[in-house]
mmCIF file of C-alpha atoms in Angstrom:
data_model
loop_
_atom_site.group_PDB
_atom_site.id
_atom_site.type_symbol
_atom_site.label_atom_id
_atom_site.label_comp_id
_atom_site.label_asym_id
_atom_site.label_seq_id
_atom_site.Cartn_x
_atom_site.Cartn_y
_atom_site.Cartn_z
ATOM 1 C CA MET A 1 153.271 -6.507 49.215
ATOM 2 C CA ARG A 2 150.955 -7.574 52.459
ATOM 3 C CA LEU A 3 150.283 -4.558 54.490
ATOM 4 C CA PHE A 4 148.725 -4.414 57.846
ATOM 5 C CA VAL A 5 146.134 -1.661 59.339
ATOM 6 C CA GLN A 6 146.350 0.878 62.509
ATOM 7 C CA GLN A 7 143.230 2.138 63.622
ATOM 8 C CA VAL A 8 143.040 5.294 65.160
ATOM 9 C CA ASP A 9 140.198 6.391 67.398
ATOM 10 C CA THR A 10 141.469 9.314 69.187
ATOM 11 C CA VAL A 11 142.291 13.073 68.668
ATOM 12 C CA GLU A 12 145.789 12.132 70.204
ATOM 13 C CA GLY A 13 146.204 9.672 67.769
ATOM 14 C CA PHE A 14 144.951 11.784 64.956
ATOM 15 C CA HIS A 15 147.747 14.608 65.997
ATOM 16 C CA ALA A 16 150.436 11.932 65.786
ATOM 17 C CA LEU A 17 149.789 10.813 62.302
ATOM 18 C CA GLY A 18 150.048 14.469 60.900
ATOM 19 C CA PRO A 19 153.590 14.350 59.611
ATOM 20 C CA GLU A 20 153.477 10.820 57.896
ATOM 21 C CA TRP A 21 150.156 12.175 56.614
ATOM 22 C CA ARG A 22 151.339 15.345 55.284
ATOM 23 C CA ALA A 23 154.251 13.678 53.488
ATOM 24 C CA LEU A 24 151.829 10.902 52.127
ATOM 25 C CA ALA A 25 149.409 13.678 50.575
ATOM 26 C CA GLU A 26 152.131 15.581 49.158
ATOM 27 C CA ARG A 27 153.265 12.522 46.919
ATOM 28 C CA VAL A 28 149.931 11.245 46.214
ATOM 29 C CA GLY A 29 147.086 13.346 47.028
ATOM 30 C CA GLN A 30 146.643 14.308 43.321
ATOM 31 C CA GLY A 31 146.689 18.047 43.873
ATOM 32 C CA LEU A 32 143.372 17.496 46.134
ATOM 33 C CA PRO A 33 143.150 19.782 49.299
ATOM 34 C CA PHE A 34 140.852 17.270 50.556
ATOM 35 C CA ALA A 35 143.447 14.855 51.080
ATOM 36 C CA THR A 36 145.749 17.091 53.122
ATOM 37 C CA TRP A 37 146.018 15.816 56.912
ATOM 38 C CA GLU A 38 144.783 19.842 57.683
ATOM 39 C CA TRP A 39 141.386 19.497 55.889
ATOM 40 C CA ASN A 40 140.392 16.405 57.887
ATOM 41 C CA ILE A 41 141.501 17.520 61.067
ATOM 42 C CA THR A 42 140.007 20.963 60.570
ATOM 43 C CA TRP A 43 136.756 19.248 59.319
ATOM 44 C CA TRP A 44 136.648 16.792 62.339
ATOM 45 C CA ARG A 45 137.130 19.981 64.632
ATOM 46 C CA HIS A 46 134.437 21.969 63.289
ATOM 47 C CA PHE A 47 131.871 19.365 61.827
ATOM 48 C CA GLN A 48 131.833 16.488 63.931
ATOM 49 C CA GLU A 49 128.378 15.599 65.816
ATOM 50 C CA GLN A 50 128.073 14.993 69.376
ATOM 51 C CA ARG A 51 124.542 14.826 70.020
ATOM 52 C CA HIS A 52 121.926 12.539 71.586
ATOM 53 C CA SER A 53 120.424 11.972 68.268
ATOM 54 C CA VAL A 54 123.880 11.474 66.210
ATOM 55 C CA ARG A 55 127.189 11.110 67.538
ATOM 56 C CA ASP A 56 130.345 10.724 65.727
ATOM 57 C CA HIS A 57 133.670 8.688 66.474
ATOM 58 C CA LEU A 58 136.994 8.783 64.753
ATOM 59 C CA PHE A 59 137.802 5.446 62.945
ATOM 60 C CA VAL A 60 140.802 6.545 60.444
ATOM 61 C CA LEU A 61 142.487 3.511 59.401
ATOM 62 C CA ALA A 62 146.678 3.818 58.104
ATOM 63 C CA VAL A 63 147.624 1.032 56.193
ATOM 64 C CA ARG A 64 151.107 0.425 56.794
ATOM 65 C CA SER A 65 153.860 -1.953 55.276
ATOM 66 C CA ALA A 66 155.850 -4.414 57.365
ATOM 67 C CA ASP A 67 158.564 -1.620 57.901
ATOM 68 C CA GLY A 68 156.004 0.588 59.432
ATOM 69 C CA THR A 69 155.867 2.826 56.294
ATOM 70 C CA LEU A 70 152.596 4.740 56.022
ATOM 71 C CA ARG A 71 151.270 3.342 52.474
ATOM 72 C CA ALA A 72 147.498 4.755 52.561
ATOM 73 C CA VAL A 73 144.853 6.179 54.671
ATOM 74 C CA ALA A 74 141.461 6.043 54.976
ATOM 75 C CA PRO A 75 139.960 8.700 56.726
ATOM 76 C CA LEU A 76 136.918 7.340 58.246
ATOM 77 C CA MET A 77 134.561 8.138 61.098
ATOM 78 C CA ARG A 78 131.850 5.780 62.812
ATOM 79 C CA THR A 79 128.333 7.845 62.999
ATOM 80 C CA GLU A 80 125.905 6.438 65.010
ATOM 81 C CA ARG A 81 122.290 7.456 64.921
ATOM 82 C CA PRO A 82 120.746 7.694 67.721
ATOM 83 C CA GLY A 83 123.855 8.598 69.606
ATOM 84 C CA SER A 84 123.406 5.979 72.169
ATOM 85 C CA GLY A 85 121.459 2.712 73.157
ATOM 86 C CA PRO A 86 121.181 -0.853 72.131
ATOM 87 C CA VAL A 87 119.280 -0.100 68.857
ATOM 88 C CA ARG A 88 121.334 1.908 66.971
ATOM 89 C CA ALA A 89 122.751 2.151 63.126
ATOM 90 C CA ARG A 90 126.588 2.299 63.034
ATOM 91 C CA VAL A 91 127.562 3.957 59.715
ATOM 92 C CA LEU A 92 131.285 4.099 58.225
ATOM 93 C CA GLN A 93 131.781 7.494 56.206
ATOM 94 C CA PHE A 94 134.650 9.322 55.070
ATOM 95 C CA LEU A 95 135.376 12.591 57.105
ATOM 96 C CA GLY A 96 133.982 15.085 55.029
ATOM 97 C CA ALA A 97 130.179 14.126 55.098
ATOM 98 C CA ASP A 98 128.862 17.632 54.917
ATOM 99 C CA PRO A 99 126.525 19.361 52.511
ATOM 100 C CA ASN A 100 128.947 20.371 49.724
ATOM 101 C CA VAL A 101 131.950 21.784 51.555
ATOM 102 C CA THR A 102 133.985 18.820 50.977
ATOM 103 C CA GLU A 103 133.761 17.962 47.243
ATOM 104 C CA LEU A 104 135.987 15.056 46.769
ATOM 105 C CA ARG A 105 136.678 12.129 49.243
ATOM 106 C CA GLY A 106 138.314 8.596 48.887
ATOM 107 C CA LEU A 107 141.236 6.426 50.183
ATOM 108 C CA ILE A 108 144.641 8.484 49.991
ATOM 109 C CA CYS A 109 147.124 5.943 48.288
ATOM 110 C CA ALA A 110 149.515 5.651 45.529
ATOM 111 C CA PRO A 111 147.718 3.836 42.515
ATOM 112 C CA GLU A 112 150.573 0.900 42.940
ATOM 113 C CA TRP A 113 149.547 0.295 46.471
ATOM 114 C CA GLU A 114 146.223 0.238 45.981
ATOM 115 C CA ALA A 115 145.421 -3.352 45.604
ATOM 116 C CA PRO A 116 147.274 -4.378 48.491
ATOM 117 C CA ALA A 117 145.747 -1.403 50.595
ATOM 118 C CA TYR A 118 142.303 -2.521 49.875
ATOM 119 C CA ALA A 119 142.965 -6.097 50.763
ATOM 120 C CA ALA A 120 144.653 -4.849 53.944
ATOM 121 C CA LEU A 121 141.601 -2.832 54.616
ATOM 122 C CA THR A 122 138.980 -5.753 53.831
ATOM 123 C CA ARG A 123 140.772 -7.950 56.443
ATOM 124 C CA HIS A 124 140.558 -5.380 59.175
ATOM 125 C CA LEU A 125 137.173 -4.739 58.433
ATOM 126 C CA ARG A 126 135.907 -8.093 58.256
ATOM 127 C CA ALA A 127 137.621 -8.747 61.615
ATOM 128 C CA HIS A 128 136.084 -5.755 62.978
ATOM 129 C CA ALA A 129 132.637 -6.143 61.465
ATOM 130 C CA SER A 130 130.647 -6.290 64.749
ATOM 131 C CA GLU A 131 131.700 -2.625 65.357
ATOM 132 C CA TRP A 132 129.805 -1.111 61.989
ATOM 133 C CA ASP A 133 126.926 -1.857 60.296
ATOM 134 C CA TRP A 134 127.392 -0.522 56.675
ATOM 135 C CA ILE A 135 129.959 1.644 54.840
ATOM 136 C CA LEU A 136 129.738 4.559 52.558
ATOM 137 C CA TRP A 137 132.474 4.428 50.232
ATOM 138 C CA CYS A 138 133.726 7.283 48.118
ATOM 139 C CA GLY A 139 136.208 8.134 45.432
ATOM 140 C CA MET A 140 135.984 4.510 43.993
ATOM 141 C CA ASP A 141 137.257 3.363 40.518
ATOM 142 C CA LEU A 142 134.764 0.826 39.497
ATOM 143 C CA GLN A 143 137.421 -0.624 37.124
ATOM 144 C CA GLY A 144 140.373 -0.623 39.704
ATOM 145 C CA PRO A 145 141.011 -2.780 42.503
ATOM 146 C CA ALA A 146 138.747 -1.623 45.129
ATOM 147 C CA MET A 147 135.613 -3.549 43.851
ATOM 148 C CA GLY A 148 137.383 -6.642 43.461
ATOM 149 C CA GLU A 149 139.106 -6.613 46.778
ATOM 150 C CA LEU A 150 136.291 -5.233 48.904
ATOM 151 C CA SER A 151 133.827 -7.609 47.424
ATOM 152 C CA ARG A 152 135.511 -10.498 48.865
ATOM 153 C CA MET A 153 133.885 -9.201 52.567
ATOM 154 C CA ALA A 154 130.152 -8.384 51.201
ATOM 155 C CA PRO A 155 128.535 -7.389 47.770
ATOM 156 C CA LEU A 156 128.982 -3.588 47.072
ATOM 157 C CA THR A 157 126.059 -1.534 45.366
ATOM 158 C CA PRO A 158 127.363 1.746 43.359
ATOM 159 C CA LEU A 159 125.320 4.556 44.429
ATOM 160 C CA ARG A 160 126.029 7.573 42.312
ATOM 161 C CA GLU A 161 128.933 8.765 39.904
ATOM 162 C CA VAL A 162 131.120 12.077 41.099
ATOM 163 C CA PRO A 163 132.513 13.373 38.159
ATOM 164 C CA ALA A 164 135.836 15.932 38.335
ATOM 165 C CA TYR A 165 137.362 17.994 35.768
ATOM 166 C CA VAL A 166 141.273 18.460 35.199
ATOM 167 C CA LEU A 167 142.757 20.705 32.796
ATOM 168 C CA PRO A 168 146.220 20.325 31.685
ATOM 169 C CA LEU A 169 147.883 24.056 31.311
ATOM 170 C CA ALA A 170 150.356 25.024 28.739
ATOM 171 C CA PRO A 171 153.758 26.850 29.132
ATOM 172 C CA THR A 172 152.060 30.234 28.113
ATOM 173 C CA TRP A 173 148.631 31.634 28.190
ATOM 174 C CA GLU A 174 148.543 32.085 24.294
ATOM 175 C CA ALA A 175 149.504 28.225 23.808
ATOM 176 C CA PHE A 176 147.016 27.431 26.254
ATOM 177 C CA LYS A 177 144.157 29.574 24.607
ATOM 178 C CA ALA A 178 145.110 27.827 21.300
ATOM 179 C CA GLY A 179 144.216 24.593 22.372
ATOM 180 C CA ARG A 180 140.601 25.911 23.625
ATOM 181 C CA SER A 181 137.397 25.423 21.313
ATOM 182 C CA ARG A 182 136.094 28.407 19.121
ATOM 183 C CA ASN A 183 133.223 28.906 21.819
ATOM 184 C CA ILE A 184 135.660 29.665 24.902
ATOM 185 C CA LYS A 185 137.784 31.939 22.633
ATOM 186 C CA GLU A 186 134.737 33.677 21.764
ATOM 187 C CA SER A 187 133.531 33.921 25.376
ATOM 188 C CA LEU A 188 137.083 35.303 26.290
ATOM 189 C CA ARG A 189 137.255 37.904 23.940
ATOM 190 C CA LYS A 190 133.570 39.463 24.819
ATOM 191 C CA CYS A 191 134.277 39.415 28.697
ATOM 192 C CA TYR A 192 137.476 41.455 28.456
ATOM 193 C CA ASN A 193 136.057 43.246 25.458
ATOM 194 C CA SER A 194 132.424 44.332 27.384
ATOM 195 C CA LEU A 195 134.132 46.221 30.225
ATOM 196 C CA LYS A 196 136.407 48.161 27.614
ATOM 197 C CA ARG A 197 133.706 49.030 25.513
ATOM 198 C CA ASP A 198 131.768 50.530 28.537
ATOM 199 C CA GLY A 199 135.064 52.575 29.577
ATOM 200 C CA LEU A 200 135.367 50.203 32.598
ATOM 201 C CA SER A 201 138.789 48.394 33.884
ATOM 202 C CA PHE A 202 139.646 45.949 36.172
ATOM 203 C CA THR A 203 142.526 44.891 38.535
ATOM 204 C CA PHE A 204 142.963 41.138 39.432
ATOM 205 C CA GLN A 205 144.584 40.243 43.010
ATOM 206 C CA VAL A 206 145.758 37.363 44.366
ATOM 207 C CA ALA A 207 145.621 37.007 48.375
ATOM 208 C CA ARG A 208 148.068 34.386 49.509
ATOM 209 C CA THR A 209 149.491 35.291 52.987
ATOM 210 C CA PRO A 210 147.874 34.475 56.118
ATOM 211 C CA GLN A 211 147.066 38.354 56.601
ATOM 212 C CA GLU A 212 145.880 38.658 52.890
ATOM 213 C CA VAL A 213 143.804 35.915 53.075
ATOM 214 C CA ALA A 214 141.971 36.640 56.458
ATOM 215 C CA GLY A 215 141.025 39.893 54.765
ATOM 216 C CA ALA A 216 139.958 38.234 51.604
ATOM 217 C CA LEU A 217 137.685 35.805 52.772
ATOM 218 C CA PRO A 218 135.024 38.225 54.102
ATOM 219 C CA ASP A 219 134.439 39.410 50.606
ATOM 220 C CA PHE A 220 134.215 35.819 49.241
ATOM 221 C CA PHE A 221 131.768 34.957 51.761
ATOM 222 C CA ARG A 222 129.523 37.839 50.796
ATOM 223 C CA LEU A 223 130.071 37.403 47.050
ATOM 224 C CA HIS A 224 129.483 33.733 47.339
ATOM 225 C CA GLN A 225 126.084 34.151 49.264
ATOM 226 C CA ALA A 226 125.312 37.030 46.551
ATOM 227 C CA ARG A 227 125.359 34.745 43.810
ATOM 228 C CA ALA A 228 123.507 32.135 45.598
ATOM 229 C CA GLU A 229 120.574 34.477 46.448
ATOM 230 C CA ALA A 230 120.443 35.963 42.818
ATOM 231 C CA GLU A 231 116.898 35.527 41.635
ATOM 232 C CA ASP A 232 117.523 35.683 37.820
ATOM 233 C CA ALA A 233 120.423 33.248 37.666
ATOM 234 C CA GLY A 234 120.566 30.854 35.198
ATOM 235 C CA VAL A 235 121.695 27.971 37.482
ATOM 236 C CA ARG A 236 120.927 28.180 40.835
ATOM 237 C CA HIS A 237 123.657 27.629 43.620
ATOM 238 C CA ARG A 238 123.525 26.866 47.047
ATOM 239 C CA ASP A 239 124.961 29.156 49.731
ATOM 240 C CA VAL A 240 127.668 26.568 50.920
ATOM 241 C CA PHE A 241 129.145 28.828 53.447
ATOM 242 C CA GLY A 242 125.780 30.128 54.684
ATOM 243 C CA SER A 243 126.135 28.581 58.323
ATOM 244 C CA GLU A 244 128.822 30.032 60.930
ATOM 245 C CA GLN A 245 130.036 26.328 60.945
ATOM 246 C CA ALA A 246 131.080 26.426 57.699
ATOM 247 C CA ARG A 247 132.612 29.758 57.387
ATOM 248 C CA GLY A 248 134.226 29.258 60.590
ATOM 249 C CA PHE A 249 135.723 25.689 58.837
ATOM 250 C CA LEU A 250 137.259 27.371 55.752
ATOM 251 C CA THR A 251 138.607 30.494 57.867
ATOM 252 C CA ASP A 252 140.591 27.992 60.062
ATOM 253 C CA LEU A 253 141.625 25.928 57.222
ATOM 254 C CA CYS A 254 142.641 28.763 55.153
ATOM 255 C CA GLN A 255 144.989 30.074 57.804
ATOM 256 C CA GLN A 256 146.493 27.054 58.316
ATOM 257 C CA LEU A 257 147.303 26.276 54.743
ATOM 258 C CA ALA A 258 148.378 29.868 54.328
ATOM 259 C CA ARG A 259 150.976 29.240 56.359
ATOM 260 C CA GLN A 260 152.165 26.753 54.050
ATOM 261 C CA ASP A 261 151.604 29.052 50.986
ATOM 262 C CA ALA A 262 148.791 26.402 49.706
ATOM 263 C CA VAL A 263 146.078 29.246 49.195
ATOM 264 C CA ARG A 264 145.293 31.815 46.755
ATOM 265 C CA VAL A 265 142.194 33.959 47.075
ATOM 266 C CA PHE A 266 141.280 35.509 43.525
ATOM 267 C CA GLN A 267 139.545 38.782 43.536
ATOM 268 C CA LEU A 268 138.367 40.599 40.430
ATOM 269 C CA CYS A 269 138.015 44.356 41.426
ATOM 270 C CA ILE A 270 136.245 47.303 39.567
ATOM 271 C CA GLY A 271 136.205 50.751 40.502
ATOM 272 C CA GLY A 272 138.092 49.672 43.812
ATOM 273 C CA ALA A 273 135.172 47.142 44.789
ATOM 274 C CA VAL A 274 135.488 43.307 44.790
ATOM 275 C CA VAL A 275 133.063 42.202 42.519
ATOM 276 C CA ALA A 276 134.268 38.610 42.027
ATOM 277 C CA SER A 277 136.358 35.910 44.167
ATOM 278 C CA ARG A 278 137.437 32.528 43.692
ATOM 279 C CA VAL A 279 139.243 30.530 46.317
ATOM 280 C CA GLY A 280 142.028 28.193 45.325
ATOM 281 C CA PHE A 281 144.393 25.690 46.396
ATOM 282 C CA VAL A 282 147.976 25.102 45.399
ATOM 283 C CA ARG A 283 149.380 21.573 45.943
ATOM 284 C CA GLY A 284 152.308 20.376 44.171
ATOM 285 C CA ASP A 285 151.929 21.535 40.689
ATOM 286 C CA THR A 286 148.082 21.710 40.984
ATOM 287 C CA LEU A 287 145.716 24.734 41.314
ATOM 288 C CA TYR A 288 142.453 23.340 42.642
ATOM 289 C CA LEU A 289 139.533 25.918 41.856
ATOM 290 C CA TYR A 290 137.273 25.688 44.778
ATOM 291 C CA TYR A 291 134.216 27.737 45.146
ATOM 292 C CA SER A 292 133.507 31.452 44.069
ATOM 293 C CA GLY A 293 131.283 34.139 44.082
ATOM 294 C CA TYR A 294 130.295 37.644 42.209
ATOM 295 C CA LEU A 295 128.256 40.266 42.566
ATOM 296 C CA PRO A 296 125.249 39.418 40.121
ATOM 297 C CA ARG A 297 124.637 43.329 38.920
ATOM 298 C CA TRP A 298 127.886 42.441 36.983
ATOM 299 C CA GLY A 299 126.919 39.366 35.327
ATOM 300 C CA ASP A 300 126.404 40.645 32.205
ATOM 301 C CA TYR A 301 129.965 41.305 31.897
ATOM 302 C CA SER A 302 130.959 37.718 32.665
ATOM 303 C CA VAL A 303 133.382 38.899 35.631
ATOM 304 C CA MET A 304 133.652 35.099 36.753
ATOM 305 C CA THR A 305 134.635 33.807 33.309
ATOM 306 C CA THR A 306 137.343 36.925 33.516
ATOM 307 C CA THR A 307 138.091 35.930 37.220
ATOM 308 C CA VAL A 308 138.823 32.209 36.020
ATOM 309 C CA ALA A 309 140.815 33.419 33.216
ATOM 310 C CA GLU A 310 142.782 35.371 35.184
ATOM 311 C CA ALA A 311 143.521 32.949 37.756
ATOM 312 C CA LEU A 312 144.369 30.285 34.830
ATOM 313 C CA GLN A 313 147.067 32.960 33.448
ATOM 314 C CA TYR A 314 148.361 33.121 37.137
ATOM 315 C CA ALA A 315 148.928 29.409 37.554
ATOM 316 C CA ILE A 316 150.633 29.581 34.140
ATOM 317 C CA GLN A 317 152.854 32.242 35.159
ATOM 318 C CA GLN A 318 153.975 30.361 38.328
ATOM 319 C CA GLY A 319 154.850 27.210 36.563
ATOM 320 C CA LEU A 320 151.962 25.152 37.281
ATOM 321 C CA LYS A 321 150.998 22.338 35.289
ATOM 322 C CA VAL A 322 147.360 21.334 36.128
ATOM 323 C CA ALA A 323 144.039 23.375 37.088
ATOM 324 C CA HIS A 324 141.643 21.108 38.570
ATOM 325 C CA LEU A 325 137.912 22.687 37.944
ATOM 326 C CA SER A 326 136.382 20.797 41.093
ATOM 327 C CA SER A 327 133.401 18.390 40.811
ATOM 328 C CA GLY A 328 130.150 18.351 39.199
ATOM 329 C CA ARG A 329 129.266 18.493 35.682
ATOM 330 C CA ASP A 330 128.503 21.635 34.176
ATOM 331 C CA VAL A 331 128.686 23.887 31.271
ATOM 332 C CA SER A 332 131.237 26.558 33.432
ATOM 333 C CA LYS A 333 133.752 23.612 33.620
ATOM 334 C CA LEU A 334 133.090 21.721 30.132
ATOM 335 C CA ARG A 335 133.159 24.752 28.199
ATOM 336 C CA TRP A 336 137.382 24.695 28.789
ATOM 337 C CA GLY A 337 137.575 21.422 27.264
ATOM 338 C CA PRO A 338 139.026 19.745 30.651
ATOM 339 C CA GLN A 339 139.732 15.771 31.251
ATOM 340 C CA GLU A 340 136.703 14.035 32.806
ATOM 341 C CA ILE A 341 137.718 11.583 35.932
ATOM 342 C CA GLN A 342 134.937 9.661 36.769
ATOM 343 C CA LYS A 343 134.566 8.202 40.439
ATOM 344 C CA HIS A 344 131.561 6.596 42.149
ATOM 345 C CA ASP A 345 130.562 6.428 45.901
ATOM 346 C CA ALA A 346 129.291 2.797 46.623
ATOM 347 C CA LEU A 347 127.120 1.196 49.832
ATOM 348 C CA GLN A 348 128.451 -1.981 51.555
ATOM 349 C CA LEU A 349 126.769 -3.993 54.440
ATOM 350 C CA SER A 350 128.283 -5.381 57.024
ATOM 351 C CA PRO A 351 129.062 -9.277 56.496
ATOM 352 C CA GLU A 352 127.168 -9.833 59.932
ATOM 353 C CA TRP A 353 123.453 -10.332 60.036
ATOM 354 C CA ARG A 354 123.348 -7.038 62.299
ATOM 355 C CA GLY A 355 124.385 -4.895 59.501
ATOM 356 C CA ARG A 356 121.495 -6.501 57.184
ATOM 357 C CA ALA A 357 119.035 -5.825 60.105
ATOM 358 C CA ALA A 358 119.841 -2.424 60.966
ATOM 359 C CA PHE A 359 120.278 -1.328 57.368
ATOM 360 C CA ALA A 360 116.674 -2.685 56.677
ATOM 361 C CA THR A 361 115.331 -0.904 59.831
ATOM 362 C CA TYR A 362 117.187 2.409 58.853
ATOM 363 C CA ARG A 363 115.519 2.209 55.342
ATOM 364 C CA LYS A 364 111.925 1.571 56.371
ATOM 365 C CA VAL A 365 112.305 4.615 58.851
ATOM 366 C CA ARG A 366 113.309 6.949 56.302
ATOM 367 C CA GLU A 367 110.754 6.087 54.163
ATOM 368 C CA LEU A 368 107.856 6.296 57.027
ATOM 369 C CA LEU A 369 109.425 9.981 57.881
ATOM 370 C CA SER A 370 109.123 10.976 54.070
ATOM 371 C CA ASN A 371 105.828 9.816 53.998
ATOM 372 C CA GLU A 372 104.870 11.944 57.069
ATOM 373 C CA GLN A 373 106.722 14.838 55.978
ATOM 374 C CA LEU A 374 104.787 14.351 52.521
ATOM 375 C CA GLN A 375 101.404 14.113 54.240
ATOM 376 C CA GLY A 376 102.416 16.818 56.565
ATOM 377 C CA TRP A 377 102.942 19.205 53.380
ATOM 378 C CA ALA A 378 99.780 17.901 52.139
ATOM 379 C CA ARG A 379 97.887 19.118 55.052
ATOM 380 C CA ARG A 380 99.276 22.455 55.218
ATOM 381 C CA THR A 381 98.444 23.177 51.653
ATOM 382 C CA LEU A 382 95.081 22.435 52.138
ATOM 383 C CA ALA A 383 94.718 24.472 55.152
ATOM 384 C CA ARG A 384 96.268 27.177 53.548
ATOM 385 C CA ARG A 385 93.918 27.243 50.476
ATOM 386 C CA ALA A 386 91.003 26.548 52.699
ATOM 387 C CA GLY A 387 91.642 30.049 54.250
ATOM 388 C CA GLU A 388 92.139 31.768 51.046
#
């Protein structure tokens, strides 16, 4: 059971790891698109930082058994702030360190290999402790083997809980609905009947080929932005794909995964126009429901609820067994009665003195910057009031 670690720090090595990584993610990726090689290599291509103030370096750790079989992957990178010079913070963090684009991150590994995999990572990271100052771990089970193995190197400090929601599907839509609460049954009845009451009908489309997906994504981006900008929305939503960088990433990724028949863009159309959309990924027997968007003027008809309901019916018809409702605790997920999966992020300092010193300095600088920003805001506010 003793494993060893291969450190991959070049793009060429990242590409060479692709076939094995794909096979591993297919077996143990839990239906998550974020575990795929395609997600991680595309993220690196679009989001890596190479500036004077911050610079990213690949630090992917492939965990292998004695016969060379890939048992786990920790898709890490080392981020240096500033990008060069003798005095800088060097942080190990998972690829996908972006504002909300990558929802779930962590070690890609079968449960039975977690303990030896984390033991191997601990040995490797301790041997290379002079190359990093602290690690931001993601996707950890506080009751699993990770905490025990990693704490042999240095203490871990839990940072935040990351809940995600999984919905087992029934063989038929009627059987699935029968297992839902009275509240969601009533919501489904209303969202379908409200359109009929006003003499409206909808069509439901599923884009899945590369050409179809390419044509559907611009509508998704437009509707996602419209939802984020809605002033009367009950819950404020971030425009996750507001930047050209984020849109380019998702477009590139979806083209790659669509060639594997692993993308679905669900579209609800009324009067020939797309009024609601949600991106989904199919991995094994799981449909992962990613971000969505809709036209706010159709909100009274609960078009997003209808879109999710139609997507779930589609998944059942396709023989899928699980719908993953993504991360984040909110009513739109909980109302379906899903199972909650709790993971945690944690901080671990390097066992070397430099790591402790670097982190203390980094934290102090952050506090000073926050105070300066607060003072600047106060000065600007007072200046505006004086001019009124």
